[in-house]
Tab-separated table of C-alpha atoms in Angstrom:
chain	number	residue	atom	x	y	z
W	92	GLY	CA	46.339	82.525	116.879
W	93	ASN	CA	46.278	80.103	119.534
W	94	SER	CA	49.322	77.843	120.583
W	95	VAL	CA	50.669	75.320	122.553
W	96	THR	CA	54.598	74.377	123.308
W	97	GLN	CA	55.004	71.366	125.493
W	98	MET	CA	58.615	69.953	126.491
W	99	GLU	CA	59.676	67.355	124.072
W	100	GLY	CA	60.407	63.900	125.106
W	101	PRO	CA	61.091	60.729	125.635
W	102	VAL	CA	61.643	61.597	129.589
W	103	THR	CA	62.580	58.638	131.193
W	104	LEU	CA	62.538	58.714	135.199
W	105	SER	CA	63.111	55.982	138.051
W	106	GLU	CA	60.112	55.278	140.141
W	107	GLU	CA	59.428	57.737	143.261
W	108	ALA	CA	61.740	60.681	140.983
W	109	PHE	CA	60.269	64.097	140.558
W	110	LEU	CA	58.418	64.894	137.538
W	111	THR	CA	58.242	68.409	136.060
W	112	ILE	CA	56.673	68.285	131.931
W	113	ASN	CA	56.573	72.266	130.727
W	114	CYS	CA	54.244	73.351	128.683
W	115	THR	CA	54.040	77.072	127.642
W	116	TYR	CA	51.172	78.535	125.263
W	117	THR	CA	49.815	81.568	123.010
W	118	ALA	CA	46.814	82.938	123.190
W	119	THR	CA	44.907	86.322	122.436
W	120	GLY	CA	41.837	86.014	124.979
W	121	TYR	CA	41.565	84.364	128.520
W	122	PRO	CA	41.866	80.463	127.867
W	123	SER	CA	41.204	77.148	129.647
W	124	LEU	CA	44.288	75.199	130.326
W	125	PHE	CA	44.337	71.066	130.154
W	126	TRP	CA	46.461	68.729	131.027
W	127	TYR	CA	45.532	64.877	128.985
W	128	VAL	CA	46.955	61.887	129.488
W	129	GLN	CA	46.756	58.909	127.090
W	130	TYR	CA	47.889	55.252	128.079
W	131	PRO	CA	49.321	52.904	125.261
W	132	GLY	CA	46.251	51.985	123.059
W	133	GLU	CA	43.927	54.284	124.522
W	134	GLY	CA	42.109	57.553	123.767
W	135	LEU	CA	42.789	60.572	125.808
W	136	GLN	CA	41.523	61.179	128.811
W	137	LEU	CA	41.538	64.694	131.166
W	138	LEU	CA	44.187	64.145	134.044
W	139	LEU	CA	43.486	68.052	135.343
W	140	LYS	CA	42.297	71.525	134.457
W	141	ALA	CA	42.667	75.006	135.055
W	142	THR	CA	39.926	77.736	133.793
W	143	LYS	CA	41.319	81.274	134.886
W	144	ALA	CA	44.716	82.575	135.825
W	145	ASP	CA	46.385	81.379	139.397
W	146	ASP	CA	44.032	78.634	139.458
W	147	LYS	CA	45.821	75.212	140.179
W	148	GLY	CA	44.465	71.755	138.785
W	149	SER	CA	45.455	68.605	140.670
W	150	ASN	CA	44.452	65.155	140.216
W	151	LYS	CA	46.157	61.574	141.277
W	152	GLY	CA	48.929	63.442	142.864
W	153	PHE	CA	49.621	65.539	139.430
W	154	GLU	CA	49.381	69.514	139.987
W	155	ALA	CA	49.738	72.543	137.434
W	156	THR	CA	49.493	75.523	137.883
W	157	TYR	CA	47.911	78.513	135.445
W	158	ARG	CA	50.664	81.091	135.272
W	159	LYS	CA	49.282	84.296	133.118
W	160	GLU	CA	52.347	86.391	133.604
W	161	THR	CA	54.933	83.318	132.269
W	162	THR	CA	51.717	82.052	130.135
W	163	SER	CA	52.825	78.422	131.616
W	164	PHE	CA	50.559	75.788	132.839
W	165	HIS	CA	54.098	72.997	134.046
W	166	LEU	CA	52.809	69.574	135.027
W	167	GLU	CA	54.372	68.174	138.312
W	168	LYS	CA	54.392	64.972	140.418
W	169	GLY	CA	56.464	64.559	143.368
W	170	SER	CA	56.527	60.552	143.118
W	171	VAL	CA	56.596	58.766	139.843
W	172	GLN	CA	55.000	55.313	139.620
W	173	VAL	CA	55.716	52.992	137.000
W	174	SER	CA	51.700	53.217	136.148
W	175	ASP	CA	52.225	56.860	135.084
W	176	SER	CA	54.103	55.317	131.965
W	177	ALA	CA	52.007	57.149	128.978
W	178	VAL	CA	51.904	60.426	126.825
W	179	TYR	CA	51.029	63.611	128.316
W	180	PHE	CA	49.780	66.290	126.149
W	181	CYS	CA	48.922	70.103	127.255
W	182	ALA	CA	46.258	71.971	125.674
W	183	LEU	CA	43.895	75.110	125.476
W	184	SER	CA	40.494	75.897	124.615
W	185	ASP	CA	39.423	79.529	123.646
W	186	PRO	CA	35.975	81.044	124.128
W	187	ALA	CA	36.621	82.739	121.001
W	188	MET	CA	37.495	79.411	119.013
W	189	ASN	CA	35.201	76.666	119.175
W	190	ASP	CA	38.139	73.932	119.037
W	191	MET	CA	41.283	72.688	121.521
W	192	ARG	CA	44.936	73.264	120.217
W	193	PHE	CA	46.962	70.491	122.023
W	194	GLY	CA	50.862	70.478	122.317
W	195	ALA	CA	52.923	67.675	120.492
W	196	GLY	CA	52.892	65.172	123.070
W	197	THR	CA	55.969	64.159	125.681
W	198	ARG	CA	55.919	60.664	126.199
W	199	LEU	CA	56.751	59.456	129.815
W	200	THR	CA	58.610	56.144	130.607
W	201	VAL	CA	58.863	55.058	134.589
W	202	LYS	CA	61.164	52.256	135.373
W	203	PRO	CA	60.979	50.607	138.203
D	52	ASN	CA	27.519	53.818	129.580
D	53	ALA	CA	30.003	52.961	126.778
D	54	GLY	CA	31.032	56.791	126.345
D	55	VAL	CA	32.462	57.384	122.925
D	56	THR	CA	32.692	54.374	120.765
D	57	GLN	CA	34.585	54.047	117.074
D	58	THR	CA	34.575	52.117	114.542
D	59	PRO	CA	36.679	50.215	113.139
D	60	LYS	CA	39.698	50.360	114.963
D	61	PHE	CA	42.103	49.690	112.001
D	62	GLN	CA	41.997	49.904	108.354
D	63	VAL	CA	44.242	49.650	105.343
D	64	LEU	CA	43.264	50.976	102.376
D	65	LYS	CA	44.852	51.609	99.152
D	66	THR	CA	45.267	55.163	97.428
D	67	GLY	CA	42.046	56.204	95.841
D	68	GLN	CA	39.661	54.364	97.744
D	69	SER	CA	37.196	55.656	100.076
D	70	MET	CA	35.924	54.984	103.802
D	71	THR	CA	33.992	56.080	106.762
D	72	LEU	CA	34.687	55.997	109.960
D	73	GLN	CA	31.841	56.048	112.617
D	74	CYS	CA	31.284	57.872	116.079
D	75	ALA	CA	29.032	57.999	118.496
D	76	GLN	CA	28.462	58.868	121.740
D	77	ASP	CA	26.014	57.903	124.836
D	78	MET	CA	26.585	61.049	127.134
D	79	ASN	CA	24.286	63.594	125.466
D	80	HIS	CA	26.707	65.424	124.644
D	81	ASN	CA	25.999	68.847	122.166
D	82	SER	CA	29.492	68.893	120.480
D	83	MET	CA	31.154	66.762	118.673
D	84	TYR	CA	34.876	66.674	117.046
D	85	TRP	CA	37.198	64.555	114.479
D	86	TYR	CA	40.988	64.840	115.180
D	87	ARG	CA	44.261	63.327	113.275
D	88	GLN	CA	47.096	62.345	115.682
D	89	ASP	CA	50.621	62.340	113.938
D	90	PRO	CA	53.760	61.628	115.733
D	91	GLY	CA	55.456	64.955	116.766
D	92	MET	CA	52.132	66.904	115.726
D	93	GLY	CA	49.781	66.417	119.016
D	94	LEU	CA	46.266	66.155	117.822
D	95	ARG	CA	44.703	68.626	115.036
D	96	LEU	CA	41.093	69.442	114.414
D	97	ILE	CA	39.640	67.732	111.398
D	98	TYR	CA	36.149	69.167	111.841
D	99	TYR	CA	33.554	69.621	114.496
D	100	SER	CA	29.572	69.758	114.978
D	101	ALA	CA	28.545	72.374	117.635
D	102	SER	CA	25.135	71.067	117.358
D	103	GLU	CA	23.003	68.377	115.367
D	104	GLY	CA	22.682	69.375	111.758
D	105	THR	CA	25.532	71.732	111.931
D	106	THR	CA	29.410	71.123	111.051
D	107	ASP	CA	32.162	73.502	110.559
D	108	LYS	CA	35.950	73.229	110.015
D	109	GLY	CA	39.026	72.925	111.743
D	110	GLU	CA	42.635	73.298	111.333
D	111	VAL	CA	43.260	70.334	108.402
D	112	PRO	CA	39.968	69.728	106.829
D	113	ASN	CA	41.383	69.071	103.232
D	114	GLY	CA	40.429	65.217	102.092
D	115	TYR	CA	37.205	64.725	104.662
D	116	ASN	CA	33.725	65.466	104.754
D	117	VAL	CA	31.747	64.717	107.906
D	118	SER	CA	27.761	64.276	109.019
D	119	ARG	CA	26.136	64.601	112.187
D	120	LEU	CA	23.725	61.955	111.696
D	121	ASN	CA	21.999	62.872	114.800
D	122	LYS	CA	23.107	64.174	118.168
D	123	ARG	CA	24.573	60.609	118.567
D	124	GLU	CA	26.329	60.008	115.991
D	125	PHE	CA	29.022	62.013	113.948
D	126	SER	CA	30.982	60.145	111.020
D	127	LEU	CA	34.169	60.995	109.248
D	128	ARG	CA	34.449	59.988	105.414
D	129	LEU	CA	37.472	59.824	102.888
D	130	GLU	CA	36.524	60.049	99.591
D	131	SER	CA	39.522	59.118	97.861
D	132	ALA	CA	42.525	58.281	100.346
D	133	ALA	CA	46.051	59.514	99.884
D	134	PRO	CA	49.232	58.307	101.538
D	135	SER	CA	49.129	61.654	103.602
D	136	GLN	CA	46.231	60.441	105.566
D	137	THR	CA	47.698	57.454	107.020
D	138	SER	CA	47.171	58.787	110.709
D	139	VAL	CA	45.762	57.714	113.790
D	140	TYR	CA	41.633	59.034	114.470
D	141	PHE	CA	40.316	60.167	117.266
D	142	CYS	CA	36.422	61.377	117.333
D	143	ALA	CA	35.467	63.325	120.770
D	144	SER	CA	32.556	64.874	122.803
D	145	THR	CA	31.757	67.613	125.058
D	146	PHE	CA	28.996	68.818	126.601
D	147	GLY	CA	29.539	72.472	125.843
D	148	LEU	CA	31.663	73.767	123.003
D	149	ALA	CA	35.537	73.153	123.028
D	150	GLY	CA	36.120	77.219	123.521
D	151	GLY	CA	34.680	76.832	126.948
D	152	ALA	CA	36.385	74.980	130.357
D	153	TYR	CA	34.382	71.398	129.702
D	154	GLU	CA	36.887	68.418	129.015
D	155	GLN	CA	36.168	66.586	126.113
D	156	TYR	CA	35.739	62.642	125.650
D	157	PHE	CA	37.896	60.504	123.812
D	158	GLY	CA	36.970	57.491	121.653
D	159	PRO	CA	39.761	54.842	121.442
D	160	GLY	CA	40.987	55.843	117.750
D	161	THR	CA	41.200	54.343	114.430
D	162	ARG	CA	44.749	53.574	113.465
D	163	LEU	CA	44.609	54.525	109.119
D	164	THR	CA	47.126	53.180	106.761
D	165	VAL	CA	46.645	54.343	102.972
D	166	THR	CA	49.313	52.274	101.036
């Protein structure tokens, strides 16, 4: 079945450091891929998405490229801020399944 | 536009008690979902409703029931709570089906503790 594996945290960075959070997936069909972010005490909200191979999703300085050959969708940001501290979830949705599969989440803490 | 709302925010139950978690959305979405979030396990789908009047099981449905009351509301019921159901519960909605490219919109969550 479909599944998502993402880099375990927690990840602690200094402000302005480069961020990478790894995400790989297993899917039988042609899924869409998502990154969601969860701030303390809140629900998840969409950060970015990509719907087909080689698409790049981007938002608020974050980027991720849908790599079918490596079944990956790694999240990157060139210069993190304290306000980026949150939990990040990689997810996929597959037309053959009416649900989304989420990774376990990666907690990011950015220190000033 | 409130988005997705959930009540209550917090709840403590004793083993064997029952309760209903309420969820409502004002975005005219067709599909609604209930997830549970447990440490180290991400979100797991409990039940979903692709349209008013239909419900289907997700990955972890045992011990739960749902009702899609109308297009706006989707409730989750625990008939006899167990400590294994201690979790944070999220309701979500989306315009289309989750298998497509539409994003899901999430409520703020209900933190449930069963003692």
